[in-house]
Coordinates of C-alpha atoms in Angstrom, one line a residue:
M1 CA 165.6 133.1 -24.6
A2 CA 164.1 129.7 -24.1
A3 CA 167.5 128.2 -23.2
K4 CA 168.0 131.0 -20.6
E5 CA 164.7 130.4 -19.0
E6 CA 165.4 126.6 -18.9
L7 CA 168.7 127.3 -17.1
Y8 CA 167.1 129.9 -14.9
A9 CA 164.5 127.4 -13.8
K10 CA 167.2 125.2 -12.4
V11 CA 168.7 127.9 -10.1
T12 CA 165.3 129.4 -8.9
P13 CA 164.1 127.6 -5.8
R14 CA 161.0 125.6 -6.6
R15 CA 159.3 126.9 -3.5
Q16 CA 159.2 130.4 -5.0
R17 CA 157.2 129.4 -8.1
Q18 CA 153.6 130.5 -8.2
N19 CA 150.5 128.4 -7.9
R20 CA 152.2 125.3 -6.6
P21 CA 149.7 123.4 -4.4
S22 CA 150.9 122.9 -0.8
T23 CA 149.9 119.2 -0.9
I24 CA 149.4 116.7 -3.7
K25 CA 146.8 114.0 -2.9
H26 CA 148.0 110.5 -3.0
G27 CA 145.2 109.4 -5.2
S28 CA 146.2 111.2 -8.3
T29 CA 149.9 110.6 -7.7
L30 CA 149.2 106.9 -7.1
D31 CA 147.3 106.6 -10.4
V32 CA 150.3 108.0 -12.2
L33 CA 152.7 105.6 -10.5
L34 CA 150.5 102.7 -11.2
S35 CA 150.2 103.7 -14.9
M36 CA 154.0 103.7 -15.0
G37 CA 153.9 100.0 -14.0
F38 CA 154.9 100.2 -10.4
P39 CA 153.2 97.6 -8.1
K40 CA 150.7 99.2 -5.8
T41 CA 152.5 98.2 -2.5
R42 CA 155.7 99.7 -3.8
A43 CA 154.0 102.9 -5.0
L44 CA 152.3 103.4 -1.7
K45 CA 155.5 102.8 0.2
A46 CA 157.3 105.4 -1.9
L47 CA 154.5 107.9 -1.5
V48 CA 154.4 107.5 2.3
S49 CA 158.2 107.6 2.6
T50 CA 158.2 110.9 0.7
G51 CA 154.9 112.2 2.1
G52 CA 153.1 112.0 -1.3
K53 CA 154.8 115.2 -2.4
N54 CA 155.0 114.4 -6.1
V55 CA 155.5 111.7 -8.7
Q56 CA 159.2 112.6 -9.3
A57 CA 160.0 112.3 -5.6
A58 CA 158.3 108.9 -5.4
C59 CA 160.1 107.7 -8.5
D60 CA 163.5 108.8 -7.2
W61 CA 162.8 107.0 -3.9
L62 CA 161.8 103.8 -5.8
F63 CA 164.8 103.8 -8.1
S64 CA 167.2 104.4 -5.2
H65 CA 165.6 101.5 -3.3
L66 CA 165.6 98.9 -6.1
D67 CA 167.9 96.6 -4.1
D68 CA 166.3 97.3 -0.8
P69 CA 165.5 93.8 0.7
F70 CA 162.5 95.3 2.5
L71 CA 161.0 97.1 -0.5
D72 CA 158.0 94.7 -0.7
D73 CA 157.7 94.4 3.1
T74 CA 154.2 95.6 4.2
L75 CA 155.2 96.6 7.7
P76 CA 153.6 100.0 8.3
R77 CA 155.4 103.1 9.6
E78 CA 155.0 104.6 13.1
Y79 CA 153.2 107.9 13.5
V80 CA 153.0 110.5 16.2
L81 CA 151.2 113.9 16.7
Y82 CA 153.3 116.7 18.2
L83 CA 152.6 120.4 18.9
R84 CA 155.6 122.4 17.6
P85 CA 156.2 126.0 18.4
S86 CA 157.0 128.7 15.8
G87 CA 157.9 132.4 15.9
P88 CA 159.9 134.1 18.7
L89 CA 159.4 131.2 21.2
L90 CA 160.9 128.8 18.8
Q91 CA 163.9 131.1 18.4
Q92 CA 164.3 131.2 22.1
L93 CA 164.2 127.4 22.3
N94 CA 166.6 127.0 19.5
S95 CA 169.0 129.4 21.2
F96 CA 168.7 127.3 24.4
W97 CA 169.3 124.1 22.4
K98 CA 172.4 125.5 20.7
Q99 CA 173.9 127.0 23.9
S100 CA 173.2 124.0 26.1
R101 CA 174.8 121.7 23.4
L102 CA 177.9 123.9 23.3
S103 CA 178.3 124.3 27.0
C104 CA 177.2 120.9 28.3
G105 CA 177.3 118.6 25.3
K106 CA 174.4 116.6 23.8
N107 CA 171.7 115.2 26.0
K108 CA 168.6 113.1 25.3
A109 CA 166.4 116.1 24.6
H110 CA 168.5 117.0 21.6
N111 CA 167.4 113.9 19.7
I112 CA 164.1 115.5 18.9
F113 CA 163.2 119.2 18.1
P114 CA 161.2 121.2 20.7
H115 CA 157.7 119.9 21.0
I116 CA 154.7 118.9 23.1
T117 CA 153.7 115.2 22.7
L118 CA 149.9 114.8 22.1
C119 CA 149.7 111.1 21.6
Q120 CA 151.7 107.9 21.8
F121 CA 153.3 106.4 18.6
F122 CA 150.9 104.4 16.6
M123 CA 150.9 102.5 13.3
C124 CA 149.0 103.2 10.2
A125 CA 148.8 101.2 6.9
D126 CA 150.3 102.9 3.9
E127 CA 146.9 103.0 2.1
K128 CA 145.3 104.8 5.0
V129 CA 147.9 107.6 5.5
E130 CA 146.1 110.2 3.3
A131 CA 142.9 109.6 5.3
L132 CA 144.9 110.1 8.5
S133 CA 146.3 113.4 7.2
D134 CA 142.8 114.5 6.4
A135 CA 141.6 113.5 9.9
L136 CA 144.2 115.9 11.4
Q137 CA 143.3 118.7 9.0
N138 CA 139.6 118.3 9.9
T139 CA 140.3 118.3 13.6
V140 CA 142.4 121.4 13.5
A141 CA 139.8 123.2 11.5
K142 CA 137.2 122.5 14.3
W143 CA 139.7 123.9 17.0
K144 CA 141.1 126.8 15.0
G145 CA 141.1 130.0 17.2
R146 CA 139.8 128.2 20.3
I147 CA 143.2 127.9 22.1
G148 CA 144.8 131.2 23.1
M149 CA 148.4 131.8 22.0
P150 CA 151.0 131.7 23.4
L151 CA 150.4 128.8 25.6
P152 CA 151.0 129.5 29.3
L153 CA 154.2 127.6 30.3
E154 CA 156.0 127.2 33.6
L155 CA 159.6 126.2 34.1
Y156 CA 160.3 123.0 36.2
T157 CA 163.7 121.6 37.1
S158 CA 165.0 118.6 39.0
S159 CA 168.3 116.8 39.2
T160 CA 167.5 114.8 36.1
F161 CA 165.0 116.8 34.1
I162 CA 164.3 120.4 32.9
G163 CA 161.1 121.3 31.1
L164 CA 158.3 123.8 30.5
F165 CA 154.9 122.5 31.7
V166 CA 151.6 123.7 30.1
D167 CA 149.1 125.3 32.4
E168 CA 146.7 122.6 33.6
Q169 CA 143.5 124.2 32.2
I170 CA 145.0 124.7 28.7
A171 CA 146.6 121.2 28.9
E172 CA 143.1 119.7 29.4
M173 CA 141.9 121.5 26.3
L174 CA 144.9 120.2 24.3
K175 CA 144.1 116.6 25.6
T176 CA 140.5 117.1 24.4
F177 CA 141.9 118.1 21.0
A178 CA 144.1 115.0 20.9
S179 CA 141.0 112.9 21.8
D180 CA 139.0 114.4 19.0
F181 CA 141.8 113.6 16.6
A182 CA 141.9 110.0 17.9
T183 CA 138.2 109.7 17.2
E184 CA 138.5 111.3 13.7
A185 CA 141.5 109.0 12.9
A186 CA 139.6 105.9 14.0
S187 CA 136.7 106.9 11.8
K188 CA 138.6 108.0 8.7
A189 CA 141.7 105.8 8.7
D190 CA 140.7 102.9 11.0
V191 CA 143.7 103.4 13.3
H192 CA 143.9 103.4 17.1
V193 CA 145.4 106.6 18.5
E194 CA 146.1 106.8 22.3
P195 CA 146.1 110.5 23.5
H196 CA 148.9 111.5 25.9
K197 CA 147.6 111.2 29.4
K198 CA 150.6 112.6 31.4
Q199 CA 151.3 116.3 32.0
L200 CA 151.9 118.1 28.8
H201 CA 155.3 119.8 28.6
V202 CA 158.2 120.8 26.4
T203 CA 161.3 118.9 27.4
L204 CA 164.4 121.1 27.6
A205 CA 167.0 118.6 29.0
Y206 CA 167.2 115.1 30.5
H207 CA 169.7 112.3 30.9
F208 CA 172.4 114.9 31.5
Q209 CA 175.4 114.9 33.9
A210 CA 174.6 116.1 37.4
S211 CA 177.4 118.7 37.2
H212 CA 175.7 120.3 34.2
L213 CA 172.5 121.1 36.1
P214 CA 173.5 124.7 37.2
A215 CA 174.5 125.7 33.7
L216 CA 171.4 124.2 32.1
E217 CA 169.1 125.7 34.7
K218 CA 170.6 129.1 34.2
L219 CA 170.1 128.9 30.4
A220 CA 166.5 127.6 30.9
K221 CA 165.6 130.6 33.0
N222 CA 166.6 132.9 30.1
V223 CA 163.9 131.4 27.9
D224 CA 161.1 134.0 27.7
V225 CA 158.0 131.7 27.7
S226 CA 155.8 134.7 27.1
S227 CA 157.3 135.2 23.6
G228 CA 154.9 135.3 20.7
C229 CA 154.1 131.9 19.3
D230 CA 151.8 129.9 17.1
W231 CA 151.7 126.2 17.9
L232 CA 151.5 123.9 14.9
A233 CA 149.9 120.4 15.0
V234 CA 152.4 118.3 13.2
L235 CA 151.9 114.7 12.0
L236 CA 155.2 112.8 11.7
S237 CA 156.3 109.2 10.9
R238 CA 159.4 107.1 11.3
D239 CA 160.5 103.7 10.1
I240 CA 159.6 101.4 12.9
R241 CA 162.5 99.0 12.1
F242 CA 165.0 101.6 13.2
A243 CA 163.1 103.1 16.2
N244 CA 165.8 102.0 18.7
H245 CA 168.8 102.6 16.4
E246 CA 171.4 105.3 16.6
T247 CA 171.1 107.8 13.7
L248 CA 174.3 108.8 11.9
Q249 CA 174.9 111.2 9.0
V250 CA 177.4 110.6 6.2
M251 CA 180.1 113.3 6.0
Y252 CA 182.3 111.9 3.2
P253 CA 181.7 109.7 0.2
Y254 CA 183.0 106.2 0.3
V255 CA 183.3 103.6 -2.5
P256 CA 183.0 100.0 -1.3
Q257 CA 186.2 97.9 -1.5
N258 CA 184.5 94.6 -0.6
D259 CA 181.1 93.1 -1.2
D260 CA 180.0 93.5 2.5
E261 CA 180.7 97.2 2.5
L262 CA 178.1 100.0 2.1
E263 CA 178.5 102.8 -0.4
L264 CA 178.3 106.3 1.3
L265 CA 176.9 109.5 -0.2
P266 CA 177.4 112.7 1.8
G267 CA 174.1 113.8 3.4
D268 CA 172.6 110.3 3.6
F269 CA 171.7 108.9 7.0
I270 CA 172.7 105.6 8.5
F271 CA 170.8 103.6 11.1
M272 CA 173.1 101.7 13.5
S273 CA 172.2 99.2 16.2
P274 CA 174.7 98.3 18.9
V275 CA 173.5 94.7 18.8
E276 CA 174.4 94.4 15.2
Q277 CA 178.1 95.3 15.6
S278 CA 179.5 91.8 16.1
T279 CA 180.6 91.6 12.5
A280 CA 182.3 94.9 12.5
S281 CA 186.0 95.2 13.2
E282 CA 187.6 98.1 15.0
G283 CA 187.1 101.4 13.2
W284 CA 184.0 100.1 11.3
V285 CA 180.3 100.0 12.0
Y286 CA 177.4 98.0 10.5
G287 CA 174.4 100.0 9.5
T288 CA 171.5 100.6 7.1
S289 CA 171.2 103.5 4.6
L290 CA 168.1 105.7 4.7
G291 CA 168.7 106.6 1.0
T292 CA 168.9 103.0 -0.4
G293 CA 167.7 100.7 2.3
L294 CA 170.9 98.6 1.9
S295 CA 173.0 97.4 4.9
G296 CA 176.7 96.9 5.2
L297 CA 180.0 97.8 6.9
L298 CA 181.2 101.4 6.7
P299 CA 184.2 103.3 8.1
E300 CA 183.3 104.9 11.4
N301 CA 185.2 108.1 10.8
Y302 CA 183.1 108.8 7.6
V303 CA 179.9 109.5 9.7
S304 CA 178.9 111.7 12.6
R305 CA 176.1 111.5 15.1
A306 CA 172.8 112.9 14.1
D307 CA 169.4 113.4 15.8
E308 CA 166.7 110.8 15.8
S309 CA 164.1 113.1 14.3
D310 CA 166.4 114.0 11.3
T311 CA 165.0 111.1 9.4
W312 CA 161.3 111.5 10.2
V313 CA 158.8 112.5 7.6
V314 CA 156.2 115.2 8.0
H315 CA 152.7 114.3 6.7
G316 CA 150.9 117.5 7.7
S317 CA 151.4 120.7 9.7
H318 CA 148.5 123.0 10.7
S319 CA 148.3 126.3 12.6
F320 CA 145.8 126.8 15.4
L321 CA 145.5 130.5 14.6
N322 CA 142.6 131.8 12.5
C323 CA 144.9 132.9 9.6
A324 CA 146.0 130.6 6.8
S325 CA 147.4 127.3 8.0
P326 CA 151.0 126.6 6.8
S327 CA 150.3 123.0 5.8
T328 CA 153.3 121.0 5.0
S329 CA 153.6 117.3 4.1
G330 CA 156.0 114.8 2.8
T331 CA 159.1 116.2 4.3
T332 CA 162.1 114.8 6.2
V333 CA 162.9 116.8 9.3
S334 CA 166.6 117.0 8.7
G335 CA 168.2 120.1 10.2
L336 CA 165.3 121.2 12.4
L337 CA 167.4 121.9 15.5
F338 CA 169.5 124.6 13.8
D339 CA 167.0 126.2 11.5
G340 CA 164.1 127.4 13.5
H341 CA 161.9 126.2 10.7
L342 CA 161.6 123.0 8.7
N343 CA 164.4 122.8 6.2
D344 CA 163.2 123.5 2.6
S345 CA 165.9 122.0 0.5
L346 CA 164.9 118.3 1.3
L347 CA 161.9 118.9 -1.0
D348 CA 164.0 120.1 -3.8
S349 CA 166.6 117.4 -3.2
L350 CA 164.0 114.8 -3.9
M351 CA 164.2 116.0 -7.4
D352 CA 167.9 115.2 -7.3
P353 CA 168.8 111.6 -6.6
S354 CA 172.2 112.7 -5.3
G355 CA 170.8 114.5 -2.3
F356 CA 169.3 113.1 0.8
S357 CA 169.3 115.9 3.3
G358 CA 167.3 119.1 3.4
L359 CA 164.1 117.8 1.6
C360 CA 161.5 120.0 3.3
P361 CA 159.7 123.3 2.7
P362 CA 159.7 125.8 5.6
L363 CA 156.8 126.0 8.0
Q364 CA 155.8 129.7 8.3
V365 CA 157.3 131.3 11.3
L366 CA 154.2 133.1 12.7
R367 CA 154.1 136.0 15.0
P368 CA 151.0 137.6 16.6
G369 CA 148.7 138.7 13.8
C370 CA 150.3 136.2 11.4
Q371 CA 152.7 138.8 9.9
P372 CA 156.1 137.4 9.2
S373 CA 159.0 139.5 10.5
M374 CA 161.0 141.2 7.9
S375 CA 163.4 143.0 10.3
K376 CA 165.8 140.1 10.9
M377 CA 169.3 140.9 10.0
R378 CA 170.7 138.5 7.4
L379 CA 174.2 137.7 6.2
F380 CA 174.8 136.0 2.8
V381 CA 178.2 134.7 1.9
C382 CA 179.0 133.7 -1.7
R383 CA 182.0 132.2 -3.3
H384 CA 183.2 133.8 -6.5
G385 CA 182.4 132.4 -10.0
E386 CA 184.6 130.1 -12.1
R387 CA 188.2 131.0 -12.5
M388 CA 189.5 130.8 -16.1
D389 CA 193.0 129.8 -15.0
V390 CA 191.5 126.8 -13.2
V391 CA 189.4 125.8 -16.2
F392 CA 192.1 126.4 -18.9
G393 CA 195.3 126.3 -17.0
K394 CA 197.4 129.2 -15.5
H395 CA 198.9 130.1 -18.9
W396 CA 195.6 130.6 -20.7
V397 CA 196.1 134.4 -21.0
T398 CA 199.4 134.1 -22.8
Q399 CA 197.8 131.5 -25.1
C400 CA 194.8 133.8 -25.9
F401 CA 196.6 137.1 -26.5
D402 CA 199.8 138.3 -28.1
S403 CA 202.3 140.7 -26.7
K404 CA 200.3 143.7 -27.9
G405 CA 197.1 142.4 -26.1
Q406 CA 195.5 141.3 -29.4
Q407 CA 193.6 138.1 -29.5
A408 CA 195.8 135.2 -30.6
D409 CA 195.2 133.4 -33.9
E410 CA 194.8 129.7 -34.6
I411 CA 198.6 129.2 -34.5
T412 CA 198.8 129.6 -30.8
F413 CA 195.3 128.7 -29.8
D414 CA 193.1 126.9 -32.4
Y415 CA 189.7 128.1 -33.3
L416 CA 187.8 125.4 -31.5
D417 CA 189.6 126.2 -28.2
L418 CA 188.9 129.9 -28.6
F419 CA 185.3 129.1 -29.3
F420 CA 185.0 127.1 -26.1
L421 CA 186.9 129.7 -24.2
R422 CA 184.5 132.5 -25.2
K423 CA 181.6 130.2 -24.4
A424 CA 183.1 129.5 -20.9
L425 CA 183.6 133.2 -20.2
I426 CA 180.1 134.0 -21.3
C427 CA 178.6 131.0 -19.5
D428 CA 180.3 132.0 -16.2
V429 CA 179.1 135.6 -16.5
Q430 CA 175.6 134.4 -17.3
F431 CA 175.6 131.8 -14.4
T432 CA 176.6 134.6 -12.0
K433 CA 173.9 136.9 -13.3
Y434 CA 171.4 134.0 -13.0
S435 CA 172.3 133.8 -9.3
G436 CA 171.4 137.5 -9.0
E437 CA 168.2 137.0 -10.9
A438 CA 167.3 134.1 -8.7
L439 CA 167.8 136.4 -5.7
L440 CA 165.5 138.9 -7.3
E441 CA 162.9 136.2 -8.0
S442 CA 163.0 135.2 -4.4
H443 CA 162.2 138.8 -3.4
T444 CA 165.7 139.3 -1.8
N445 CA 167.1 142.8 -1.6
I446 CA 170.7 143.3 -0.8
D447 CA 171.5 146.4 1.3
F448 CA 175.3 146.1 1.4
V449 CA 177.9 144.3 -0.6
Y450 CA 181.4 143.6 0.8
C451 CA 184.0 141.9 -1.4
S452 CA 187.4 140.4 -1.3
P453 CA 189.9 142.5 -3.3
S454 CA 190.4 139.7 -5.8
L455 CA 189.2 140.7 -9.2
R456 CA 187.2 137.5 -9.6
C457 CA 185.2 138.3 -6.5
I458 CA 184.5 141.9 -7.6
Q459 CA 183.4 140.8 -11.0
T460 CA 181.1 138.2 -9.4
A461 CA 179.6 140.8 -7.1
Q462 CA 179.0 143.1 -10.1
H463 CA 177.2 140.4 -12.1
I464 CA 175.0 139.5 -9.0
L465 CA 174.0 143.1 -8.7
Q466 CA 173.2 143.2 -12.4
G467 CA 170.9 140.2 -12.0
L468 CA 169.3 141.8 -8.9
Q469 CA 168.8 145.0 -11.0
Q470 CA 170.7 146.9 -8.3
E471 CA 173.8 147.8 -10.4
G472 CA 174.7 151.4 -9.7
K473 CA 172.2 151.6 -6.7
T474 CA 174.3 149.4 -4.4
K475 CA 178.1 150.0 -4.3
I476 CA 180.6 147.2 -3.7
R477 CA 182.8 147.8 -0.7
V478 CA 186.2 146.2 -1.3
E479 CA 187.5 144.7 2.0
P480 CA 191.0 143.3 2.1
G481 CA 190.2 141.5 5.3
L482 CA 187.9 139.1 3.3
F483 CA 190.8 137.8 1.2
E484 CA 191.4 134.0 1.4
W485 CA 193.9 132.3 3.7
T486 CA 197.2 133.7 2.5
K487 CA 198.9 130.3 3.0
W488 CA 197.2 129.3 -0.2
V489 CA 198.7 132.1 -2.2
S490 CA 201.5 130.9 -4.5
G491 CA 204.8 132.8 -4.6
T492 CA 206.5 134.9 -2.0
C493 CA 204.2 138.0 -2.1
L494 CA 200.5 138.8 -2.2
P495 CA 198.8 139.7 -5.4
A496 CA 198.9 143.3 -6.7
W497 CA 195.2 144.2 -6.5
I498 CA 193.6 146.9 -8.7
P499 CA 192.8 150.1 -6.6
P500 CA 189.1 151.0 -6.2
A501 CA 189.5 154.1 -8.3
E502 CA 190.7 152.1 -11.3
L503 CA 187.9 149.6 -10.8
T504 CA 185.4 152.4 -11.0
A505 CA 187.1 153.7 -14.1
A506 CA 186.5 150.2 -15.6
N507 CA 182.7 150.6 -15.0
L508 CA 182.6 148.4 -11.9
S509 CA 180.2 149.7 -9.1
V510 CA 182.9 150.1 -6.4
D511 CA 182.5 152.4 -3.5
T512 CA 185.6 154.6 -3.6
T513 CA 184.8 156.3 -0.3
Y514 CA 184.8 153.1 1.7
R515 CA 187.5 152.7 4.4
P516 CA 188.4 149.0 4.9
H517 CA 188.3 147.5 8.4
F518 CA 191.5 145.6 7.6
S519 CA 194.1 147.3 5.6
I520 CA 196.2 145.5 2.9
S521 CA 199.4 146.4 4.8
K522 CA 198.2 144.1 7.7
L523 CA 198.0 141.0 5.4
A524 CA 201.0 138.7 5.8
V525 CA 202.2 136.0 3.4
S526 CA 201.7 132.4 4.7
E527 CA 199.7 133.5 7.8
S528 CA 198.8 130.8 10.3
Y529 CA 195.4 129.2 10.3
D530 CA 194.5 130.8 13.6
T531 CA 195.4 134.2 12.2
Y532 CA 193.2 133.7 9.1
I533 CA 190.2 132.5 11.2
S534 CA 190.6 135.4 13.6
R535 CA 190.9 137.9 10.8
S536 CA 187.7 136.6 9.0
F537 CA 185.7 136.6 12.3
Q538 CA 186.9 140.1 13.3
V539 CA 186.1 141.6 9.9
T540 CA 182.7 139.9 9.6
R541 CA 181.7 141.1 13.1
E542 CA 182.7 144.7 12.4
I543 CA 180.8 144.6 9.0
L544 CA 177.7 143.4 10.8
T545 CA 178.1 146.1 13.5
E546 CA 178.6 148.8 10.8
C547 CA 175.4 147.8 9.0
K548 CA 173.3 147.1 12.0
T549 CA 170.9 150.0 11.9
L550 CA 171.3 150.9 8.3
G551 CA 169.9 147.8 6.6
N552 CA 168.8 144.2 7.0
T553 CA 170.8 142.2 4.5
V554 CA 174.6 142.0 3.9
L555 CA 176.2 140.1 1.1
I556 CA 179.8 139.0 1.3
V557 CA 181.4 137.8 -2.0
A558 CA 184.7 136.2 -1.3
H559 CA 186.3 132.7 -1.4
A560 CA 185.3 129.1 -0.7
S561 CA 186.9 129.3 2.7
S562 CA 184.8 132.4 3.5
L563 CA 181.6 130.5 3.8
E564 CA 183.0 128.7 6.8
A565 CA 185.4 131.3 8.2
C566 CA 182.9 134.2 8.1
T567 CA 179.9 132.4 9.7
R568 CA 181.1 129.8 12.2
Q569 CA 182.2 132.0 15.1
I570 CA 179.3 134.4 14.8
Q571 CA 177.1 131.4 15.6
G572 CA 179.0 131.0 18.9
L573 CA 180.8 128.0 17.7
T574 CA 184.5 127.4 18.2
P575 CA 186.7 127.1 15.0
Q576 CA 187.3 123.7 13.6
N577 CA 190.9 122.3 13.4
S578 CA 192.6 123.1 10.1
K579 CA 192.2 119.5 8.8
D580 CA 188.4 119.5 9.2
F581 CA 188.2 123.1 7.9
V582 CA 189.9 122.0 4.6
Q583 CA 187.5 119.0 4.2
V584 CA 184.5 121.3 4.4
V585 CA 186.0 124.0 2.1
R586 CA 187.0 121.6 -0.7
K587 CA 183.3 120.7 -1.2
I588 CA 182.1 124.3 -1.7
P589 CA 181.6 125.0 -5.4
Y590 CA 181.9 128.2 -7.4
L591 CA 179.0 130.4 -6.6
G592 CA 178.4 128.3 -3.5
F593 CA 176.0 130.3 -1.2
C594 CA 175.2 130.2 2.5
A595 CA 172.9 132.3 4.7
C596 CA 172.8 133.4 8.4
E597 CA 170.1 135.0 10.4
E598 CA 170.4 136.9 13.7
L599 CA 168.1 135.5 16.4
G600 CA 166.1 138.6 17.3
E601 CA 168.4 141.1 19.1
T602 CA 170.4 138.4 20.9
G603 CA 173.6 138.8 18.8
V604 CA 173.4 135.1 18.2
W605 CA 173.4 133.9 14.6
Q606 CA 172.3 130.6 13.0
L607 CA 172.7 129.1 9.5
V608 CA 169.5 128.9 7.6
D609 CA 168.4 127.8 4.1
P610 CA 169.8 130.2 1.5
P611 CA 167.2 131.8 -0.8
I612 CA 168.9 130.3 -3.9
L613 CA 170.7 127.1 -4.8
P614 CA 174.4 127.0 -6.0
L615 CA 174.8 126.9 -9.8
T616 CA 178.1 126.1 -11.5
H617 CA 179.3 124.4 -14.6
G618 CA 182.6 123.3 -13.1
P619 CA 183.6 119.8 -11.8
N620 CA 182.7 120.5 -8.1
H621 CA 181.7 118.2 -5.3
S622 CA 178.0 118.1 -4.3
F623 CA 177.5 121.0 -1.8
N624 CA 175.0 121.4 1.0
W625 CA 175.5 124.2 3.5
R626 CA 174.7 121.8 6.4
E627 CA 178.1 120.2 5.9
M628 CA 179.5 123.2 7.7
L629 CA 177.6 122.1 10.8
M630 CA 178.9 118.5 10.8
Q631 CA 181.8 119.2 13.1
D632 CA 179.7 120.7 16.0

């Protein structure tokens, strides 16, 4: 039992554990780091760079930066105070962000998430950051409930700028709030904060092509500024050395071939300055890693453009409403544009030195009355569990059983091999059940389960339902349209799948009354890539329509390719080319999991942090669902 609990702890998201404090004070954490022998300047730098979240995060940062030439540099970070929307208004703005990016490409506004600037960037010494965070918390406490929500906003457009301006009377109140924060920061942290003196606004677009103005203006007019919203006062910081650099994100791993090259880990960020490219030859760039602090040359096609704010750290976030403030600190803002809330896997990834993206817990999305919405429709897509023919070879069945179906003896498959085979079978079942139990622990209820006809997918769905304690209550709908790309099927014909009636006879919770959206007879051997993508999109869309008014959460259990094929087009994105598609799919592990949410009743979906992390014992690549967004 103890071993099970230890394994289960690894798959259960840490954010679901009870009684975890929202913020750990630097003081106690600093004492621990000092007692471990770290110099004070390094310990403070690690705490500030990770927001003082915990000792493990700071240690991981220090160990990954051992060779950082600026590790002992005392140059402070730059800080800024923003107002950030949440709730329905944020969903509206995110929808505008996504649609404008798709139709008109990226403009300058996309570099930072939707916000209202309350002060200019300012510097704060590492040892004063905790006091600075306290100054913000104290100031918000004085102002809580004094500013009506949502803020009155008015759309303004010109040939070079589109934005939402705050009503003048409310803007003056916000400027007074910023001035109070400046006074508190000077008193507590001995820093000079200059409140923003210009008109307060949310920038929607600027530095865009003149030909894009009509389309952007039309999209902006669709933003309902009266949508419910709580505005959060968020304190963020960035590394001042890279303020004017372009931010890139690593897509593929790279092992250096020469001393002047930089090792790349997927998910890490690279800072690149155009003035430093004189040493780089064609196809290469010179940059500095966020994860290690090291600089060097790297292949240009291994990285993609990211947003400036993806590497910023959150040191505090506080609601202006009278209900509990969703305070968050110590988090990197990776993935903010697409989430609608701060990405919560960056926090958990700090516990894992192999991960650099997704380190932050979610800011509560608040609606009027501070009641979170539970009516959103959600789609989960999960890859099946480990395949025994992959682990032990395609002839493992003939080695384990004789012609009469009896277990083979040591002559054909020695005892030790049989022992490990049984262990692997049990382990895979248990890991799949743990995923279901983790969903249960995260208070996730599955209303509908759709499954590829492959037996491995049906078995995986069955064990997930067992872990969720929904076995027998929720039936598995076997959908042939969810089968993988038939080009990957070996041989000249498709597999002979077990009929639903026989699966039910074998005690599997299969819905024998379900009529598939895509019949087996329509599946063709070696179908084209376009046909597979179209089939997956069509079936997913029909499944969501079928479940629309009957439940909130749909689980699809299928194949590695399904995580991409079933979610990309419902987000309004165009399919990737087959080469990029394969690069994404090959990194998805067994039991890999992704989640989508519908933005209100808009019919537009977005990828969000899944309620559980992937758990597998196979030799898989490191997986983060954000890799499916890299090709946007």
